[in-house]
XYZ file of C-alpha atoms in Angstrom:
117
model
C -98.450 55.277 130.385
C -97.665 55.852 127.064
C -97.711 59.391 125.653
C -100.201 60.054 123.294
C -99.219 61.779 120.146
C -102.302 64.069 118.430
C -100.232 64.806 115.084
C -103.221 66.942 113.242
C -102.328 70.245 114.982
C -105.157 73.344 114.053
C -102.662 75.863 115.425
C -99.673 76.398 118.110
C -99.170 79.378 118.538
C -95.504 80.123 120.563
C -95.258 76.542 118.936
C -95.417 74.914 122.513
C -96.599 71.653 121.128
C -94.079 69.386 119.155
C -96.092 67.021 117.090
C -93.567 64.134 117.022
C -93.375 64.040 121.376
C -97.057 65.011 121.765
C -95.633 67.179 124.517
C -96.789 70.444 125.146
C -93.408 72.892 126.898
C -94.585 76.569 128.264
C -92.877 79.364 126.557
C -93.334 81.283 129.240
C -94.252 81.586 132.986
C -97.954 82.100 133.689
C -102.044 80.574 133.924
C -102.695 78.103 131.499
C -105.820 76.338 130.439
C -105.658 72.864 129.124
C -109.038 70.419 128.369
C -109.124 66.996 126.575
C -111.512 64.608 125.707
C -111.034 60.987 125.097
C -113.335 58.942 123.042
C -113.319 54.647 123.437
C -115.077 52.641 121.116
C -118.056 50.237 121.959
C -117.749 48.371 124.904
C -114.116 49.243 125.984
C -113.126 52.018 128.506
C -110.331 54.268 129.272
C -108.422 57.091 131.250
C -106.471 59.848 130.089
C -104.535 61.489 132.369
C -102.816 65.154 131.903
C -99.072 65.282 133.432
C -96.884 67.998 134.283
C -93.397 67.396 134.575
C -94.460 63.647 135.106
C -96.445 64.358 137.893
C -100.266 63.591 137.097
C -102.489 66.408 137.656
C -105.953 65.081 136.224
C -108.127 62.437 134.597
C -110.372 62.330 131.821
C -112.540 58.709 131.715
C -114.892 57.105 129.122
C -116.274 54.137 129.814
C -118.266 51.955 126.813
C -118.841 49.265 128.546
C -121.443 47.771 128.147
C -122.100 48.838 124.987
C -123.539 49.382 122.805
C -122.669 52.916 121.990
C -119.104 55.418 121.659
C -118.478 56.843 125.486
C -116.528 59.637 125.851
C -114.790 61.703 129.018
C -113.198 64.963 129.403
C -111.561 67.220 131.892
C -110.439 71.232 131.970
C -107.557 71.844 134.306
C -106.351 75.584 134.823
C -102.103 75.576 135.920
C -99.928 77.883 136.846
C -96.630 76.774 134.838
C -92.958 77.992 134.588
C -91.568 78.445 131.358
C -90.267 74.983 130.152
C -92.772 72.867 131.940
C -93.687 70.017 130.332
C -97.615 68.859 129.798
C -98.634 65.461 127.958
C -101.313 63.558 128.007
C -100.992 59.511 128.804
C -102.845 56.656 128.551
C -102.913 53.981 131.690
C -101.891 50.885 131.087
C -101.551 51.113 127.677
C -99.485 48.311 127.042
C -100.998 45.810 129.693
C -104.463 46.548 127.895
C -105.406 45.544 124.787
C -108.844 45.335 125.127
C -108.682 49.878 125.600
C -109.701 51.479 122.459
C -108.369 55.376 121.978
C -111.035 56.448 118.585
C -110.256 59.201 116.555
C -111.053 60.496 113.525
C -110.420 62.962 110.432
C -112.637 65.330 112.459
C -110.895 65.072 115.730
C -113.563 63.494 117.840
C -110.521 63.156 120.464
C -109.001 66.586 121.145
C -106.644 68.338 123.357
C -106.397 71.949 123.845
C -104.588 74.339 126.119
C -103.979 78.138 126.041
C -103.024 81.366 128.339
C -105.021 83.392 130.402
């Protein structure tokens, strides 16, 4: 799946997330929280899945279809990570189909978030 990039970035602090990967690396050993929510546009669906260090931990799906409204689907996953773990979030298929519509805005409608306990 292809990584998804969120390049408007409201703050990082430890500056965990690079904005160019969209990958999100632990500075240090401990609980984290991470949630995400996925908007599609009318009538298309998809999954977003959260990795660690490739492995895929969980899934957020919205499903438009029928129509004729926005769907939306999100997920809250608390890890215990090593320092230098990596998290991103990835789109299935991506590639193979066309017809899934990620929908963002100025406003963030799609978000992903993640901090310490």
């Amino acid at each position: 799946g292809k990584v998804l990039v969120y390049d408007r970035v409201n703050s990082n602090e430890g500056n965990g997330y690079d904005s160019s990967t969209g990958k999100f690396t632990a500075p240090r050993n401990g609980p984290y929280v991470f949630t995400w929510t996925a908007i599609t546009q009318d009538k298309y669906n998809l999954n977003v899945d959260l990795y660690v260090n490739g492995k895929k931990i969980g899934t957020a799906q919205a499903d438009g279809a029928p129509g004729p409204q926005n769907s939306s689907g999100s997920n809250t996953v608390v890890l215990n990570l090593k320092c230098d773990d990596v998290v991103s979030l990835r789109v299935q298929d991506w590639n193979a189909q066309k017809d899934r519509q990620f929908y963002g805005t100025p406003h963030s409608v799609s978000t992903f978030a993640g901090w310490t306990l």
